[in-house]
Amino acid sequence: MPAFLRPRAVADIVSAVLLIFFLHSAIGNIVQIQTTVNVLAFYTPVEAPRLGLAWGIAGWQLLAAVLLFFPVTRAAGFGLSLAYFGVLSVVAWLHPGTPAMFGGLLNHISRFYVLYLAAGGLVLTVAGIVLRYFPRPLKKHDIIAQ
């Protein structure tokens, strides 16, 4: 099997794709923090600390990117990614007509495509977890006799 098709290598590629997504989204949220605060008005009660929530979203994305970068912390990064895409899918499903402000690419696509992107992110994250942390059982011909 070629080295680039091994499960661990594919999991590393998946984590790199997720890392780029989260880093791009975090930078987009940090640069446009006031826009994020304004859009959070559609999702939160009047007395909610929107500025804190906006920085929390940006921090969540930045922390996920950092954790996905280091192999030692990649499991926690995949966990944050799974939670992020889960929350994103729920918000996109429950509020279909409101504007999106999740940073990066998510600011420029419609709500319909946000659901597709969230589903794709969930699939990528689960694939990365399975390929990296659940080894395949060895087949009979893979076991070398002593």
mmCIF file with all atom_site columns, N, CA, C and O in Angstrom, residues 101-126:
data_model
loop_
_atom_site.group_PDB
_atom_site.id
_atom_site.type_symbol
_atom_site.label_atom_id
_atom_site.label_alt_id
_atom_site.label_comp_id
_atom_site.label_asym_id
_atom_site.label_entity_id
_atom_site.label_seq_id
_atom_site.pdbx_PDB_ins_code
_atom_site.Cartn_x
_atom_site.Cartn_y
_atom_site.Cartn_z
_atom_site.occupancy
_atom_site.B_iso_or_equiv
_atom_site.pdbx_formal_charge
_atom_site.auth_seq_id
_atom_site.auth_comp_id
_atom_site.auth_asym_id
_atom_site.auth_atom_id
_atom_site.pdbx_PDB_model_num
ATOM 1   N N  . MET A 1 101 ? -22.566 33.949 10.606 1.00 0.00 ? 101 MET A N  1
ATOM 2   C CA . MET A 1 101 ? -21.310 34.625 10.886 1.00 0.00 ? 101 MET A CA 1
ATOM 3   C C  . MET A 1 101 ? -20.460 33.685 11.710 1.00 0.00 ? 101 MET A C  1
ATOM 4   O O  . MET A 1 101 ? -20.334 33.818 12.909 1.00 0.00 ? 101 MET A O  1
ATOM 5   N N  . PHE A 1 102 ? -19.970 32.671 11.053 1.00 0.00 ? 102 PHE A N  1
ATOM 6   C CA . PHE A 1 102 ? -19.120 31.710 11.741 1.00 0.00 ? 102 PHE A CA 1
ATOM 7   C C  . PHE A 1 102 ? -17.674 31.865 11.313 1.00 0.00 ? 102 PHE A C  1
ATOM 8   O O  . PHE A 1 102 ? -16.838 31.070 11.657 1.00 0.00 ? 102 PHE A O  1
ATOM 9   N N  . GLY A 1 103 ? -17.390 32.860 10.503 1.00 0.00 ? 103 GLY A N  1
ATOM 10  C CA . GLY A 1 103 ? -16.028 33.138 10.106 1.00 0.00 ? 103 GLY A CA 1
ATOM 11  C C  . GLY A 1 103 ? -15.633 32.459 8.815  1.00 0.00 ? 103 GLY A C  1
ATOM 12  O O  . GLY A 1 103 ? -16.167 31.429 8.444  1.00 0.00 ? 103 GLY A O  1
ATOM 13  N N  . GLY A 1 104 ? -14.692 33.070 8.124  1.00 0.00 ? 104 GLY A N  1
ATOM 14  C CA . GLY A 1 104 ? -14.107 32.479 6.942  1.00 0.00 ? 104 GLY A CA 1
ATOM 15  C C  . GLY A 1 104 ? -15.100 32.208 5.830  1.00 0.00 ? 104 GLY A C  1
ATOM 16  O O  . GLY A 1 104 ? -15.921 33.044 5.470  1.00 0.00 ? 104 GLY A O  1
ATOM 17  N N  . LEU A 1 105 ? -15.060 31.022 5.292  1.00 0.00 ? 105 LEU A N  1
ATOM 18  C CA . LEU A 1 105 ? -15.902 30.607 4.178  1.00 0.00 ? 105 LEU A CA 1
ATOM 19  C C  . LEU A 1 105 ? -17.379 30.660 4.528  1.00 0.00 ? 105 LEU A C  1
ATOM 20  O O  . LEU A 1 105 ? -18.221 30.946 3.678  1.00 0.00 ? 105 LEU A O  1
ATOM 21  N N  . LEU A 1 106 ? -17.711 30.416 5.788  1.00 0.00 ? 106 LEU A N  1
ATOM 22  C CA . LEU A 1 106 ? -19.113 30.348 6.200  1.00 0.00 ? 106 LEU A CA 1
ATOM 23  C C  . LEU A 1 106 ? -19.830 31.681 6.090  1.00 0.00 ? 106 LEU A C  1
ATOM 24  O O  . LEU A 1 106 ? -21.049 31.722 6.092  1.00 0.00 ? 106 LEU A O  1
ATOM 25  N N  . ASN A 1 107 ? -19.092 32.765 5.992  1.00 0.00 ? 107 ASN A N  1
ATOM 26  C CA . ASN A 1 107 ? -19.730 34.073 5.868  1.00 0.00 ? 107 ASN A CA 1
ATOM 27  C C  . ASN A 1 107 ? -20.225 34.332 4.453  1.00 0.00 ? 107 ASN A C  1
ATOM 28  O O  . ASN A 1 107 ? -21.005 35.237 4.239  1.00 0.00 ? 107 ASN A O  1
ATOM 29  N N  . HIS A 1 108 ? -19.764 33.572 3.483  1.00 0.00 ? 108 HIS A N  1
ATOM 30  C CA . HIS A 1 108 ? -20.024 33.878 2.083  1.00 0.00 ? 108 HIS A CA 1
ATOM 31  C C  . HIS A 1 108 ? -20.892 32.853 1.367  1.00 0.00 ? 108 HIS A C  1
ATOM 32  O O  . HIS A 1 108 ? -21.063 32.946 0.166  1.00 0.00 ? 108 HIS A O  1
ATOM 33  N N  . ILE A 1 109 ? -21.420 31.886 2.089  1.00 0.00 ? 109 ILE A N  1
ATOM 34  C CA . ILE A 1 109 ? -22.270 30.882 1.451  1.00 0.00 ? 109 ILE A CA 1
ATOM 35  C C  . ILE A 1 109 ? -23.657 30.923 2.078  1.00 0.00 ? 109 ILE A C  1
ATOM 36  O O  . ILE A 1 109 ? -23.836 31.418 3.194  1.00 0.00 ? 109 ILE A O  1
ATOM 37  N N  . SER A 1 110 ? -24.627 30.372 1.363  1.00 0.00 ? 110 SER A N  1
ATOM 38  C CA . SER A 1 110 ? -26.003 30.403 1.865  1.00 0.00 ? 110 SER A CA 1
ATOM 39  C C  . SER A 1 110 ? -26.187 29.382 2.984  1.00 0.00 ? 110 SER A C  1
ATOM 40  O O  . SER A 1 110 ? -25.368 28.487 3.175  1.00 0.00 ? 110 SER A O  1
ATOM 41  N N  . ARG A 1 111 ? -27.303 29.486 3.685  1.00 0.00 ? 111 ARG A N  1
ATOM 42  C CA . ARG A 1 111 ? -27.600 28.570 4.793  1.00 0.00 ? 111 ARG A CA 1
ATOM 43  C C  . ARG A 1 111 ? -27.728 27.136 4.315  1.00 0.00 ? 111 ARG A C  1
ATOM 44  O O  . ARG A 1 111 ? -27.368 26.212 5.017  1.00 0.00 ? 111 ARG A O  1
ATOM 45  N N  . PHE A 1 112 ? -28.233 26.971 3.098  1.00 0.00 ? 112 PHE A N  1
ATOM 46  C CA . PHE A 1 112 ? -28.368 25.636 2.535  1.00 0.00 ? 112 PHE A CA 1
ATOM 47  C C  . PHE A 1 112 ? -26.995 24.967 2.426  1.00 0.00 ? 112 PHE A C  1
ATOM 48  O O  . PHE A 1 112 ? -26.818 23.815 2.781  1.00 0.00 ? 112 PHE A O  1
ATOM 49  N N  . TYR A 1 113 ? -26.018 25.726 1.981  1.00 0.00 ? 113 TYR A N  1
ATOM 50  C CA . TYR A 1 113 ? -24.672 25.185 1.840  1.00 0.00 ? 113 TYR A CA 1
ATOM 51  C C  . TYR A 1 113 ? -23.949 25.074 3.174  1.00 0.00 ? 113 TYR A C  1
ATOM 52  O O  . TYR A 1 113 ? -23.028 24.269 3.307  1.00 0.00 ? 113 TYR A O  1
ATOM 53  N N  . VAL A 1 114 ? -24.347 25.868 4.152  1.00 0.00 ? 114 VAL A N  1
ATOM 54  C CA . VAL A 1 114 ? -23.768 25.729 5.489  1.00 0.00 ? 114 VAL A CA 1
ATOM 55  C C  . VAL A 1 114 ? -24.094 24.349 6.052  1.00 0.00 ? 114 VAL A C  1
ATOM 56  O O  . VAL A 1 114 ? -23.252 23.703 6.676  1.00 0.00 ? 114 VAL A O  1
ATOM 57  N N  . LEU A 1 115 ? -25.325 23.883 5.806  1.00 0.00 ? 115 LEU A N  1
ATOM 58  C CA . LEU A 1 115 ? -25.685 22.536 6.261  1.00 0.00 ? 115 LEU A CA 1
ATOM 59  C C  . LEU A 1 115 ? -24.820 21.477 5.585  1.00 0.00 ? 115 LEU A C  1
ATOM 60  O O  . LEU A 1 115 ? -24.371 20.530 6.226  1.00 0.00 ? 115 LEU A O  1
ATOM 61  N N  . TYR A 1 116 ? -24.592 21.642 4.296  1.00 0.00 ? 116 TYR A N  1
ATOM 62  C CA . TYR A 1 116 ? -23.714 20.695 3.582  1.00 0.00 ? 116 TYR A CA 1
ATOM 63  C C  . TYR A 1 116 ? -22.293 20.755 4.123  1.00 0.00 ? 116 TYR A C  1
ATOM 64  O O  . TYR A 1 116 ? -21.639 19.726 4.311  1.00 0.00 ? 116 TYR A O  1
ATOM 65  N N  . LEU A 1 117 ? -21.802 21.960 4.363  1.00 0.00 ? 117 LEU A N  1
ATOM 66  C CA . LEU A 1 117 ? -20.448 22.107 4.882  1.00 0.00 ? 117 LEU A CA 1
ATOM 67  C C  . LEU A 1 117 ? -20.334 21.514 6.286  1.00 0.00 ? 117 LEU A C  1
ATOM 68  O O  . LEU A 1 117 ? -19.342 20.864 6.616  1.00 0.00 ? 117 LEU A O  1
ATOM 69  N N  . ALA A 1 118 ? -21.345 21.724 7.112  1.00 0.00 ? 118 ALA A N  1
ATOM 70  C CA . ALA A 1 118 ? -21.340 21.156 8.465  1.00 0.00 ? 118 ALA A CA 1
ATOM 71  C C  . ALA A 1 118 ? -21.376 19.636 8.410  1.00 0.00 ? 118 ALA A C  1
ATOM 72  O O  . ALA A 1 118 ? -20.646 18.970 9.149  1.00 0.00 ? 118 ALA A O  1
ATOM 73  N N  . ALA A 1 119 ? -22.194 19.084 7.525  1.00 0.00 ? 119 ALA A N  1
ATOM 74  C CA . ALA A 1 119 ? -22.234 17.628 7.378  1.00 0.00 ? 119 ALA A CA 1
ATOM 75  C C  . ALA A 1 119 ? -20.897 17.095 6.872  1.00 0.00 ? 119 ALA A C  1
ATOM 76  O O  . ALA A 1 119 ? -20.394 16.067 7.348  1.00 0.00 ? 119 ALA A O  1
ATOM 77  N N  . GLY A 1 120 ? -20.306 17.806 5.921  1.00 0.00 ? 120 GLY A N  1
ATOM 78  C CA . GLY A 1 120 ? -18.995 17.399 5.425  1.00 0.00 ? 120 GLY A CA 1
ATOM 79  C C  . GLY A 1 120 ? -17.933 17.478 6.507  1.00 0.00 ? 120 GLY A C  1
ATOM 80  O O  . GLY A 1 120 ? -17.056 16.611 6.598  1.00 0.00 ? 120 GLY A O  1
ATOM 81  N N  . GLY A 1 121 ? -17.991 18.526 7.331  1.00 0.00 ? 121 GLY A N  1
ATOM 82  C CA . GLY A 1 121 ? -17.055 18.635 8.443  1.00 0.00 ? 121 GLY A CA 1
ATOM 83  C C  . GLY A 1 121 ? -17.225 17.522 9.454  1.00 0.00 ? 121 GLY A C  1
ATOM 84  O O  . GLY A 1 121 ? -16.242 16.985 9.976  1.00 0.00 ? 121 GLY A O  1
ATOM 85  N N  . LEU A 1 122 ? -18.479 17.158 9.728  1.00 0.00 ? 122 LEU A N  1
ATOM 86  C CA . LEU A 1 122 ? -18.729 16.035 10.638 1.00 0.00 ? 122 LEU A CA 1
ATOM 87  C C  . LEU A 1 122 ? -18.174 14.731 10.075 1.00 0.00 ? 122 LEU A C  1
ATOM 88  O O  . LEU A 1 122 ? -17.531 13.955 10.783 1.00 0.00 ? 122 LEU A O  1
ATOM 89  N N  . VAL A 1 123 ? -18.405 14.503 8.774  1.00 0.00 ? 123 VAL A N  1
ATOM 90  C CA . VAL A 1 123 ? -17.904 13.280 8.139  1.00 0.00 ? 123 VAL A CA 1
ATOM 91  C C  . VAL A 1 123 ? -16.373 13.257 8.155  1.00 0.00 ? 123 VAL A C  1
ATOM 92  O O  . VAL A 1 123 ? -15.763 12.228 8.466  1.00 0.00 ? 123 VAL A O  1
ATOM 93  N N  . LEU A 1 124 ? -15.748 14.385 7.816  1.00 0.00 ? 124 LEU A N  1
ATOM 94  C CA . LEU A 1 124 ? -14.278 14.453 7.832  1.00 0.00 ? 124 LEU A CA 1
ATOM 95  C C  . LEU A 1 124 ? -13.725 14.200 9.229  1.00 0.00 ? 124 LEU A C  1
ATOM 96  O O  . LEU A 1 124 ? -12.748 13.461 9.395  1.00 0.00 ? 124 LEU A O  1
ATOM 97  N N  . THR A 1 125 ? -14.343 14.809 10.226 1.00 0.00 ? 125 THR A N  1
ATOM 98  C CA . THR A 1 125 ? -13.865 14.640 11.595 1.00 0.00 ? 125 THR A CA 1
ATOM 99  C C  . THR A 1 125 ? -14.008 13.200 12.065 1.00 0.00 ? 125 THR A C  1
ATOM 100 O O  . THR A 1 125 ? -13.072 12.633 12.634 1.00 0.00 ? 125 THR A O  1
ATOM 101 N N  . VAL A 1 126 ? -15.152 12.603 11.810 1.00 0.00 ? 126 VAL A N  1
ATOM 102 C CA . VAL A 1 126 ? -15.360 11.201 12.215 1.00 0.00 ? 126 VAL A CA 1
ATOM 103 C C  . VAL A 1 126 ? -14.398 10.290 11.461 1.00 0.00 ? 126 VAL A C  1
ATOM 104 O O  . VAL A 1 126 ? -13.822 9.359  12.043 1.00 0.00 ? 126 VAL A O  1
#
